[in-house]
mmCIF file of C-alpha atoms in Angstrom:
data_model
loop_
_atom_site.group_PDB
_atom_site.id
_atom_site.type_symbol
_atom_site.label_atom_id
_atom_site.label_comp_id
_atom_site.label_asym_id
_atom_site.label_seq_id
_atom_site.Cartn_x
_atom_site.Cartn_y
_atom_site.Cartn_z
ATOM 1 C CA MET A 1 -0.023 0.124 -0.275
ATOM 2 C CA ALA A 2 0.815 3.259 -0.594
ATOM 3 C CA ASP A 3 1.266 6.114 2.336
ATOM 4 C CA VAL A 4 -1.087 8.511 0.487
ATOM 5 C CA ILE A 5 -2.954 8.627 -2.827
ATOM 6 C CA VAL A 6 -3.560 11.869 -4.072
ATOM 7 C CA VAL A 7 -6.935 11.927 -6.522
ATOM 8 C CA GLY A 8 -6.562 14.337 -8.899
ATOM 9 C CA GLY A 9 -3.835 15.176 -11.575
ATOM 10 C CA GLY A 10 -4.612 18.944 -12.057
ATOM 11 C CA ILE A 11 -1.963 21.381 -10.831
ATOM 12 C CA ILE A 12 -3.759 21.326 -6.935
ATOM 13 C CA GLY A 13 -2.604 17.449 -6.868
ATOM 14 C CA MET A 14 0.376 17.439 -8.682
ATOM 15 C CA THR A 15 1.887 20.252 -6.159
ATOM 16 C CA ALA A 16 0.055 18.451 -3.170
ATOM 17 C CA ALA A 17 1.665 14.546 -4.452
ATOM 18 C CA MET A 18 5.224 16.471 -5.292
ATOM 19 C CA ARG A 19 5.310 18.025 -1.419
ATOM 20 C CA LEU A 20 4.300 14.415 0.171
ATOM 21 C CA ARG A 21 6.815 13.060 -1.873
ATOM 22 C CA GLU A 22 9.685 15.763 -0.829
ATOM 23 C CA ARG A 23 8.563 14.801 3.112
ATOM 24 C CA GLY A 24 9.383 11.062 1.873
ATOM 25 C CA LEU A 25 5.875 9.562 1.872
ATOM 26 C CA ASP A 26 5.177 6.558 -0.648
ATOM 27 C CA VAL A 27 2.947 8.743 -2.905
ATOM 28 C CA THR A 28 1.631 7.628 -5.683
ATOM 29 C CA LEU A 29 -1.268 9.581 -8.174
ATOM 30 C CA TRP A 30 -4.978 8.568 -9.285
ATOM 31 C CA SER A 31 -5.354 11.104 -13.067
ATOM 32 C CA PRO A 32 -7.852 9.455 -15.249
ATOM 33 C CA ASP A 33 -6.421 12.540 -17.341
ATOM 34 C CA ALA A 34 -2.875 13.283 -19.546
ATOM 35 C CA PRO A 35 -1.518 16.327 -17.562
ATOM 36 C CA ALA A 36 -2.363 18.187 -21.084
ATOM 37 C CA ASP A 37 -6.428 16.982 -21.190
ATOM 38 C CA THR A 38 -6.938 18.516 -17.200
ATOM 39 C CA VAL A 39 -8.733 22.043 -16.642
ATOM 40 C CA SER A 40 -5.106 23.185 -15.393
ATOM 41 C CA ALA A 41 -3.807 22.899 -19.055
ATOM 42 C CA VAL A 42 -6.578 25.392 -20.489
ATOM 43 C CA ALA A 43 -5.779 27.910 -17.397
ATOM 44 C CA ALA A 44 -4.451 30.905 -18.815
ATOM 45 C CA ALA A 45 -2.116 30.293 -15.562
ATOM 46 C CA SER A 46 -0.855 34.461 -14.727
ATOM 47 C CA TRP A 47 -0.679 34.757 -10.364
ATOM 48 C CA TYR A 48 -3.772 36.559 -9.476
ATOM 49 C CA PRO A 49 -6.503 35.557 -7.116
ATOM 50 C CA THR A 50 -9.395 35.391 -9.826
ATOM 51 C CA GLY A 51 -12.470 35.275 -7.960
ATOM 52 C CA LEU A 52 -11.693 34.919 -4.228
ATOM 53 C CA THR A 53 -11.579 36.960 -1.022
ATOM 54 C CA PHE A 54 -9.712 38.176 1.900
ATOM 55 C CA GLU A 55 -8.887 34.680 4.199
ATOM 56 C CA PRO A 56 -5.875 35.000 5.838
ATOM 57 C CA ARG A 57 -4.954 31.844 4.392
ATOM 58 C CA VAL A 58 -5.817 32.362 0.962
ATOM 59 C CA LEU A 59 -3.847 35.120 0.964
ATOM 60 C CA ALA A 60 -0.699 32.802 2.857
ATOM 61 C CA TRP A 61 -1.243 30.464 0.679
ATOM 62 C CA ALA A 62 -0.786 32.873 -2.163
ATOM 63 C CA ALA A 63 2.532 34.561 -0.958
ATOM 64 C CA ALA A 64 4.087 30.960 -0.637
ATOM 65 C CA THR A 65 2.876 29.728 -4.296
ATOM 66 C CA TYR A 66 4.343 33.851 -5.724
ATOM 67 C CA ALA A 67 7.579 32.609 -3.974
ATOM 68 C CA HIS A 68 8.140 29.623 -4.842
ATOM 69 C CA PHE A 69 7.257 30.432 -9.092
ATOM 70 C CA ARG A 70 9.675 33.241 -9.066
ATOM 71 C CA ARG A 71 13.169 30.799 -7.355
ATOM 72 C CA GLN A 72 11.446 28.446 -10.434
ATOM 73 C CA ALA A 73 11.833 31.130 -12.704
ATOM 74 C CA ARG A 74 15.039 32.525 -11.364
ATOM 75 C CA ASP A 75 15.646 28.462 -11.763
ATOM 76 C CA GLY A 76 14.708 28.490 -15.352
ATOM 77 C CA VAL A 77 12.647 25.559 -14.878
ATOM 78 C CA PRO A 78 10.851 25.012 -17.977
ATOM 79 C CA GLY A 79 7.185 26.795 -19.171
ATOM 80 C CA VAL A 80 8.050 29.640 -15.598
ATOM 81 C CA MET A 81 7.859 32.792 -16.428
ATOM 82 C CA VAL A 82 7.710 36.506 -14.937
ATOM 83 C CA ARG A 83 5.951 38.923 -16.574
ATOM 84 C CA GLU A 84 5.118 42.767 -15.194
ATOM 85 C CA THR A 85 1.686 43.563 -15.573
ATOM 86 C CA ARG A 86 -0.911 46.070 -15.220
ATOM 87 C CA ASN A 87 -4.211 45.755 -13.697
ATOM 88 C CA LEU A 88 -6.804 48.584 -14.874
ATOM 89 C CA GLU A 89 -8.974 49.552 -12.527
ATOM 90 C CA ARG A 90 -12.804 50.687 -12.727
ATOM 91 C CA ASP A 91 -14.250 51.029 -9.154
ATOM 92 C CA GLY A 92 -12.439 54.484 -7.775
ATOM 93 C CA ALA A 93 -10.592 51.819 -5.190
ATOM 94 C CA THR A 94 -8.013 54.040 -3.620
ATOM 95 C CA GLY A 95 -6.374 51.044 -0.920
ATOM 96 C CA GLU A 96 -4.227 48.789 -1.563
ATOM 97 C CA PRO A 97 -5.980 45.283 -3.073
ATOM 98 C CA TRP A 98 -6.281 42.955 0.035
ATOM 99 C CA TRP A 99 -3.669 39.649 -2.251
ATOM 100 C CA ALA A 100 -0.555 42.818 -2.340
ATOM 101 C CA PRO A 101 0.994 41.983 0.184
ATOM 102 C CA ALA A 102 1.537 38.413 -1.341
ATOM 103 C CA ALA A 103 2.911 40.090 -4.200
ATOM 104 C CA GLY A 104 6.402 42.304 -3.810
ATOM 105 C CA ARG A 105 6.356 45.364 -4.934
ATOM 106 C CA VAL A 106 3.261 47.035 -5.925
ATOM 107 C CA ARG A 107 2.598 50.240 -7.625
ATOM 108 C CA TYR A 108 -0.017 52.720 -8.028
ATOM 109 C CA LEU A 109 -0.635 54.752 -11.178
ATOM 110 C CA PRO A 110 -3.183 57.023 -12.465
ATOM 111 C CA ALA A 111 -5.253 55.623 -15.197
ATOM 112 C CA ASP A 112 -7.581 57.616 -18.251
ATOM 113 C CA PRO A 113 -11.377 56.993 -18.117
ATOM 114 C CA PRO A 114 -12.744 54.472 -18.178
ATOM 115 C CA TRP A 115 -10.540 53.718 -15.777
ATOM 116 C CA THR A 116 -9.616 55.130 -12.164
ATOM 117 C CA ARG A 117 -6.440 53.539 -11.433
ATOM 118 C CA GLU A 118 -3.843 50.860 -12.416
ATOM 119 C CA VAL A 119 -2.170 49.008 -10.557
ATOM 120 C CA ARG A 120 1.193 47.425 -11.160
ATOM 121 C CA PHE A 121 2.711 44.864 -10.717
ATOM 122 C CA ASP A 122 4.882 41.598 -11.406
ATOM 123 C CA ALA A 123 3.856 38.048 -11.594
ATOM 124 C CA PRO A 124 4.740 34.996 -12.378
ATOM 125 C CA ALA A 125 2.904 33.270 -15.329
ATOM 126 C CA VAL A 126 3.021 29.644 -16.219
ATOM 127 C CA GLU A 127 2.680 28.041 -19.247
ATOM 128 C CA MET A 128 0.749 24.775 -18.038
ATOM 129 C CA ASP A 129 1.449 22.449 -21.328
ATOM 130 C CA VAL A 130 4.950 22.503 -20.341
ATOM 131 C CA TYR A 131 5.200 23.309 -16.500
ATOM 132 C CA LEU A 132 2.637 20.104 -15.787
ATOM 133 C CA PRO A 133 4.299 17.130 -17.782
ATOM 134 C CA TRP A 134 7.650 18.373 -16.283
ATOM 135 C CA LEU A 135 6.444 18.596 -13.072
ATOM 136 C CA ARG A 136 4.901 14.658 -13.550
ATOM 137 C CA GLN A 137 8.173 13.608 -14.761
ATOM 138 C CA ARG A 138 9.915 15.536 -11.951
ATOM 139 C CA PHE A 139 7.457 13.753 -8.750
ATOM 140 C CA GLU A 140 8.117 10.474 -10.326
ATOM 141 C CA ARG A 141 11.824 10.921 -10.972
ATOM 142 C CA ALA A 142 12.103 11.046 -7.442
ATOM 143 C CA GLY A 143 10.278 7.645 -6.327
ATOM 144 C CA GLY A 144 6.445 8.512 -7.125
ATOM 145 C CA ARG A 145 3.596 6.903 -8.738
ATOM 146 C CA VAL A 146 1.261 7.571 -11.063
ATOM 147 C CA VAL A 147 -1.625 5.946 -11.973
ATOM 148 C CA ARG A 148 -4.423 6.840 -14.908
ATOM 149 C CA ARG A 149 -7.579 5.655 -13.004
ATOM 150 C CA ARG A 150 -11.020 6.953 -12.742
ATOM 151 C CA VAL A 151 -12.964 7.507 -9.110
ATOM 152 C CA ASP A 152 -16.277 6.969 -8.525
ATOM 153 C CA ARG A 153 -16.299 7.054 -4.891
ATOM 154 C CA LEU A 154 -13.310 7.936 -2.531
ATOM 155 C CA GLU A 155 -13.850 4.968 -0.497
ATOM 156 C CA GLU A 156 -12.050 3.232 -3.878
ATOM 157 C CA ALA A 157 -8.850 5.344 -3.150
ATOM 158 C CA LEU A 158 -9.527 4.147 1.037
ATOM 159 C CA ALA A 159 -9.016 0.967 -0.089
ATOM 160 C CA GLU A 160 -5.597 1.029 -1.233
ATOM 161 C CA ALA A 161 -3.722 3.595 1.324
ATOM 162 C CA PRO A 162 -4.639 5.184 5.026
ATOM 163 C CA VAL A 163 -4.204 8.549 3.918
ATOM 164 C CA ILE A 164 -5.617 10.396 0.186
ATOM 165 C CA VAL A 165 -5.364 13.359 -0.820
ATOM 166 C CA ASN A 166 -9.161 14.511 -3.013
ATOM 167 C CA ALA A 167 -7.343 17.446 -5.365
ATOM 168 C CA THR A 168 -10.838 16.177 -7.912
ATOM 169 C CA GLY A 169 -12.011 19.765 -9.153
ATOM 170 C CA LEU A 170 -15.231 19.828 -10.335
ATOM 171 C CA ALA A 171 -15.527 15.502 -9.201
ATOM 172 C CA ALA A 172 -15.468 17.001 -5.656
ATOM 173 C CA GLY A 173 -19.707 17.990 -5.478
ATOM 174 C CA SER A 174 -20.505 14.200 -6.434
ATOM 175 C CA LEU A 175 -17.935 12.321 -4.560
ATOM 176 C CA CYS A 176 -18.205 14.343 -1.814
ATOM 177 C CA GLY A 177 -22.048 14.897 -1.862
ATOM 178 C CA ASP A 178 -21.183 18.861 -1.550
ATOM 179 C CA PRO A 179 -23.429 21.494 -3.255
ATOM 180 C CA ASP A 180 -21.263 24.524 -3.262
ATOM 181 C CA VAL A 181 -19.258 23.026 -6.311
ATOM 182 C CA TYR A 182 -20.163 24.790 -9.299
ATOM 183 C CA PRO A 183 -18.082 25.552 -13.130
ATOM 184 C CA VAL A 184 -17.506 28.662 -14.300
ATOM 185 C CA ARG A 185 -16.814 28.359 -17.452
ATOM 186 C CA GLY A 186 -14.257 29.897 -19.553
ATOM 187 C CA GLN A 187 -13.295 30.492 -22.805
ATOM 188 C CA ILE A 188 -9.771 31.875 -24.117
ATOM 189 C CA VAL A 189 -7.937 32.151 -27.793
ATOM 190 C CA LEU A 190 -4.231 31.672 -28.160
ATOM 191 C CA VAL A 191 -2.756 34.760 -31.089
ATOM 192 C CA ALA A 192 0.607 34.612 -32.182
ATOM 193 C CA ASN A 193 2.942 36.362 -29.970
ATOM 194 C CA PRO A 194 3.343 39.619 -31.998
ATOM 195 C CA GLY A 195 6.445 41.263 -29.607
ATOM 196 C CA VAL A 196 3.979 41.596 -26.834
ATOM 197 C CA PHE A 197 5.932 40.869 -23.273
ATOM 198 C CA VAL A 198 3.502 43.202 -20.180
ATOM 199 C CA SER A 199 0.284 41.570 -19.336
ATOM 200 C CA VAL A 200 -2.588 43.905 -19.237
ATOM 201 C CA ARG A 201 -6.085 42.783 -16.858
ATOM 202 C CA ASP A 202 -9.309 44.718 -16.852
ATOM 203 C CA LEU A 203 -10.996 43.245 -13.949
ATOM 204 C CA THR A 204 -14.440 44.644 -14.954
ATOM 205 C CA ARG A 205 -16.945 41.481 -15.793
ATOM 206 C CA PRO A 206 -16.736 39.650 -18.489
ATOM 207 C CA SER A 207 -13.115 39.497 -17.040
ATOM 208 C CA THR A 208 -11.020 40.562 -20.603
ATOM 209 C CA TYR A 209 -7.058 40.189 -19.574
ATOM 210 C CA VAL A 210 -4.134 39.709 -21.859
ATOM 211 C CA HIS A 211 -1.259 37.629 -21.102
ATOM 212 C CA PRO A 212 1.719 36.870 -23.451
ATOM 213 C CA ARG A 213 3.251 33.617 -23.189
ATOM 214 C CA THR A 214 6.602 32.712 -25.263
ATOM 215 C CA ARG A 215 4.979 32.022 -28.500
ATOM 216 C CA ASP A 216 1.508 33.069 -28.213
ATOM 217 C CA VAL A 217 -0.762 35.101 -25.761
ATOM 218 C CA VAL A 218 -3.601 34.360 -24.273
ATOM 219 C CA LEU A 219 -6.326 36.336 -24.703
ATOM 220 C CA GLY A 220 -9.614 35.849 -22.549
ATOM 221 C CA GLY A 221 -12.132 35.783 -21.429
ATOM 222 C CA THR A 222 -15.438 34.447 -20.101
ATOM 223 C CA PHE A 223 -16.631 33.882 -16.696
ATOM 224 C CA ASP A 224 -19.575 31.779 -17.161
ATOM 225 C CA GLU A 225 -21.199 30.694 -13.790
ATOM 226 C CA ASN A 226 -22.868 26.928 -13.824
ATOM 227 C CA SER A 227 -21.864 26.511 -17.246
ATOM 228 C CA TRP A 228 -20.664 23.361 -18.175
ATOM 229 C CA ASN A 229 -20.622 24.292 -22.141
ATOM 230 C CA THR A 230 -16.754 23.232 -22.992
ATOM 231 C CA THR A 231 -17.736 24.011 -27.035
ATOM 232 C CA PRO A 232 -16.095 27.222 -27.885
ATOM 233 C CA ASP A 233 -18.575 30.418 -29.490
ATOM 234 C CA PRO A 234 -17.549 32.206 -32.328
ATOM 235 C CA ALA A 235 -19.680 34.980 -31.290
ATOM 236 C CA THR A 236 -17.487 34.763 -28.216
ATOM 237 C CA ARG A 237 -14.419 34.375 -29.684
ATOM 238 C CA ALA A 238 -15.193 37.598 -32.090
ATOM 239 C CA ALA A 239 -16.515 39.570 -28.392
ATOM 240 C CA ILE A 240 -13.117 38.396 -26.958
ATOM 241 C CA VAL A 241 -10.713 39.486 -28.908
ATOM 242 C CA GLU A 242 -12.797 42.619 -29.840
ATOM 243 C CA ARG A 243 -11.868 43.731 -26.212
ATOM 244 C CA CYS A 244 -8.796 42.687 -25.964
ATOM 245 C CA LEU A 245 -7.480 44.911 -28.997
ATOM 246 C CA THR A 246 -8.809 47.695 -27.308
ATOM 247 C CA LEU A 247 -6.595 46.996 -24.266
ATOM 248 C CA VAL A 248 -3.090 46.006 -26.303
ATOM 249 C CA PRO A 249 -3.899 47.167 -29.881
ATOM 250 C CA GLU A 250 0.120 46.057 -30.993
ATOM 251 C CA LEU A 251 -2.485 42.666 -31.384
ATOM 252 C CA ALA A 252 -4.314 43.472 -34.280
ATOM 253 C CA GLY A 253 -3.218 41.641 -36.909
ATOM 254 C CA ALA A 254 -2.126 38.808 -34.901
ATOM 255 C CA PRO A 255 -3.643 35.436 -36.163
ATOM 256 C CA VAL A 256 -5.755 33.205 -34.008
ATOM 257 C CA VAL A 257 -3.864 29.694 -33.570
ATOM 258 C CA GLY A 258 -6.226 28.134 -30.448
ATOM 259 C CA GLU A 259 -8.819 28.511 -29.279
ATOM 260 C CA LYS A 260 -9.566 26.353 -25.313
ATOM 261 C CA VAL A 261 -12.696 26.064 -22.662
ATOM 262 C CA GLY A 262 -12.003 24.998 -19.686
ATOM 263 C CA LEU A 263 -14.458 24.596 -16.571
ATOM 264 C CA ARG A 264 -13.175 26.434 -13.206
ATOM 265 C CA PRO A 265 -13.927 24.341 -10.429
ATOM 266 C CA ALA A 266 -15.935 27.655 -8.418
ATOM 267 C CA ARG A 267 -16.530 26.502 -4.848
ATOM 268 C CA ARG A 268 -19.108 28.958 -2.895
ATOM 269 C CA GLY A 269 -17.247 30.106 0.335
ATOM 270 C CA GLY A 270 -14.102 29.069 -1.088
ATOM 271 C CA PRO A 271 -11.913 26.068 -1.695
ATOM 272 C CA ARG A 272 -11.815 23.849 1.266
ATOM 273 C CA VAL A 273 -9.202 22.827 1.932
ATOM 274 C CA GLU A 274 -9.446 20.469 5.435
ATOM 275 C CA VAL A 275 -8.948 17.033 7.081
ATOM 276 C CA GLU A 276 -12.394 14.912 7.439
ATOM 277 C CA LYS A 277 -12.311 11.029 9.489
ATOM 278 C CA MET A 278 -14.147 8.083 7.257
ATOM 279 C CA SER A 279 -14.701 4.165 8.422
ATOM 280 C CA GLY A 280 -11.593 3.614 5.938
ATOM 281 C CA GLY A 281 -9.089 6.375 6.620
ATOM 282 C CA THR A 282 -8.194 9.678 6.491
ATOM 283 C CA VAL A 283 -9.349 11.886 3.462
ATOM 284 C CA VAL A 284 -7.716 16.031 3.370
ATOM 285 C CA HIS A 285 -9.985 17.983 0.750
ATOM 286 C CA ALA A 286 -8.202 20.422 -2.015
ATOM 287 C CA TYR A 287 -10.751 21.291 -3.645
ATOM 288 C CA GLY A 288 -13.022 24.685 -5.036
ATOM 289 C CA HIS A 289 -10.289 26.663 -5.997
ATOM 290 C CA GLY A 290 -11.899 27.768 -9.216
ATOM 291 C CA GLY A 291 -10.037 29.504 -11.537
ATOM 292 C CA ALA A 292 -6.409 30.483 -8.988
ATOM 293 C CA GLY A 293 -5.188 26.845 -8.917
ATOM 294 C CA MET A 294 -1.933 27.624 -10.417
ATOM 295 C CA THR A 295 -1.688 30.570 -8.149
ATOM 296 C CA LEU A 296 -2.362 29.194 -4.844
ATOM 297 C CA SER A 297 -0.947 25.861 -5.468
ATOM 298 C CA TRP A 298 2.346 25.522 -3.917
ATOM 299 C CA GLY A 299 0.647 27.004 -0.887
ATOM 300 C CA CYS A 300 -1.682 24.986 -0.216
ATOM 301 C CA ALA A 301 0.356 22.086 -0.996
ATOM 302 C CA ASP A 302 2.280 23.017 1.841
ATOM 303 C CA GLU A 303 -0.436 22.840 3.811
ATOM 304 C CA VAL A 304 -2.201 20.074 2.419
ATOM 305 C CA ALA A 305 1.540 17.459 3.381
ATOM 306 C CA SER A 306 1.056 19.191 6.916
ATOM 307 C CA LEU A 307 -2.898 18.564 7.379
ATOM 308 C CA ALA A 308 -1.136 14.535 5.786
ATOM 309 C CA THR A 309 1.122 14.039 7.783
#
């Protein structure tokens, strides 16, 4: 038997599995999907606690994750970079955003209407199609095991390990009978990068963002609550491109190279990270991170590892 089985192969499950293995535990990760097929692979993956409100441990997770990705960027980890980021606000706020203490040096600049302020900071960004396979390889080289397996009941994993980590995202709603779990549909468009290096985010709804990566630029997006539709919509694509061109006119004429739809695993009340004792053993729940999985991942993994050991 393994010491711990992590159920779920997205960024939350992979980082938790890595932290547990680093503590010397025998860890197996169960995932029905390859890294490229998880919802994490669809994410724009630019550090920012999208859709979350202040909670001390959420801020701590975000700060730890920010620091970890900054170190990985300096170390040349594949798929990890740091981008100057401009958040454009319209609400007239003058105080410090709740997440700012986690983001290093944050600057506040005046902005032209319709915006009321620009918040500028450096943010880690991750190309998930590169990073997730690298992380899985690192986990396996450290002695972890990955098994392609889907579960219908958490008891299936508890039959094979005394402790499991439930990092199943949206599936946690049915696996745990949690009515607070719901999908938030996100559609993105990928265009060839014509030489853009600064991320820009307009914080109104629908959120509009431009996140440059190595070869392409992620344009978004949508925030469609309780939608299970994973088919890209042409009208939505056109609207996204139009909004993003308003923010970054340099993208005019950049060819579209792809589009994706992902369902963010949101939860009313915020992420559930806690221990539950069941008849077959111990479950450490780690789900409900919504669109902030990358932003909270490594910090959350530290807490999950502590709860599991």
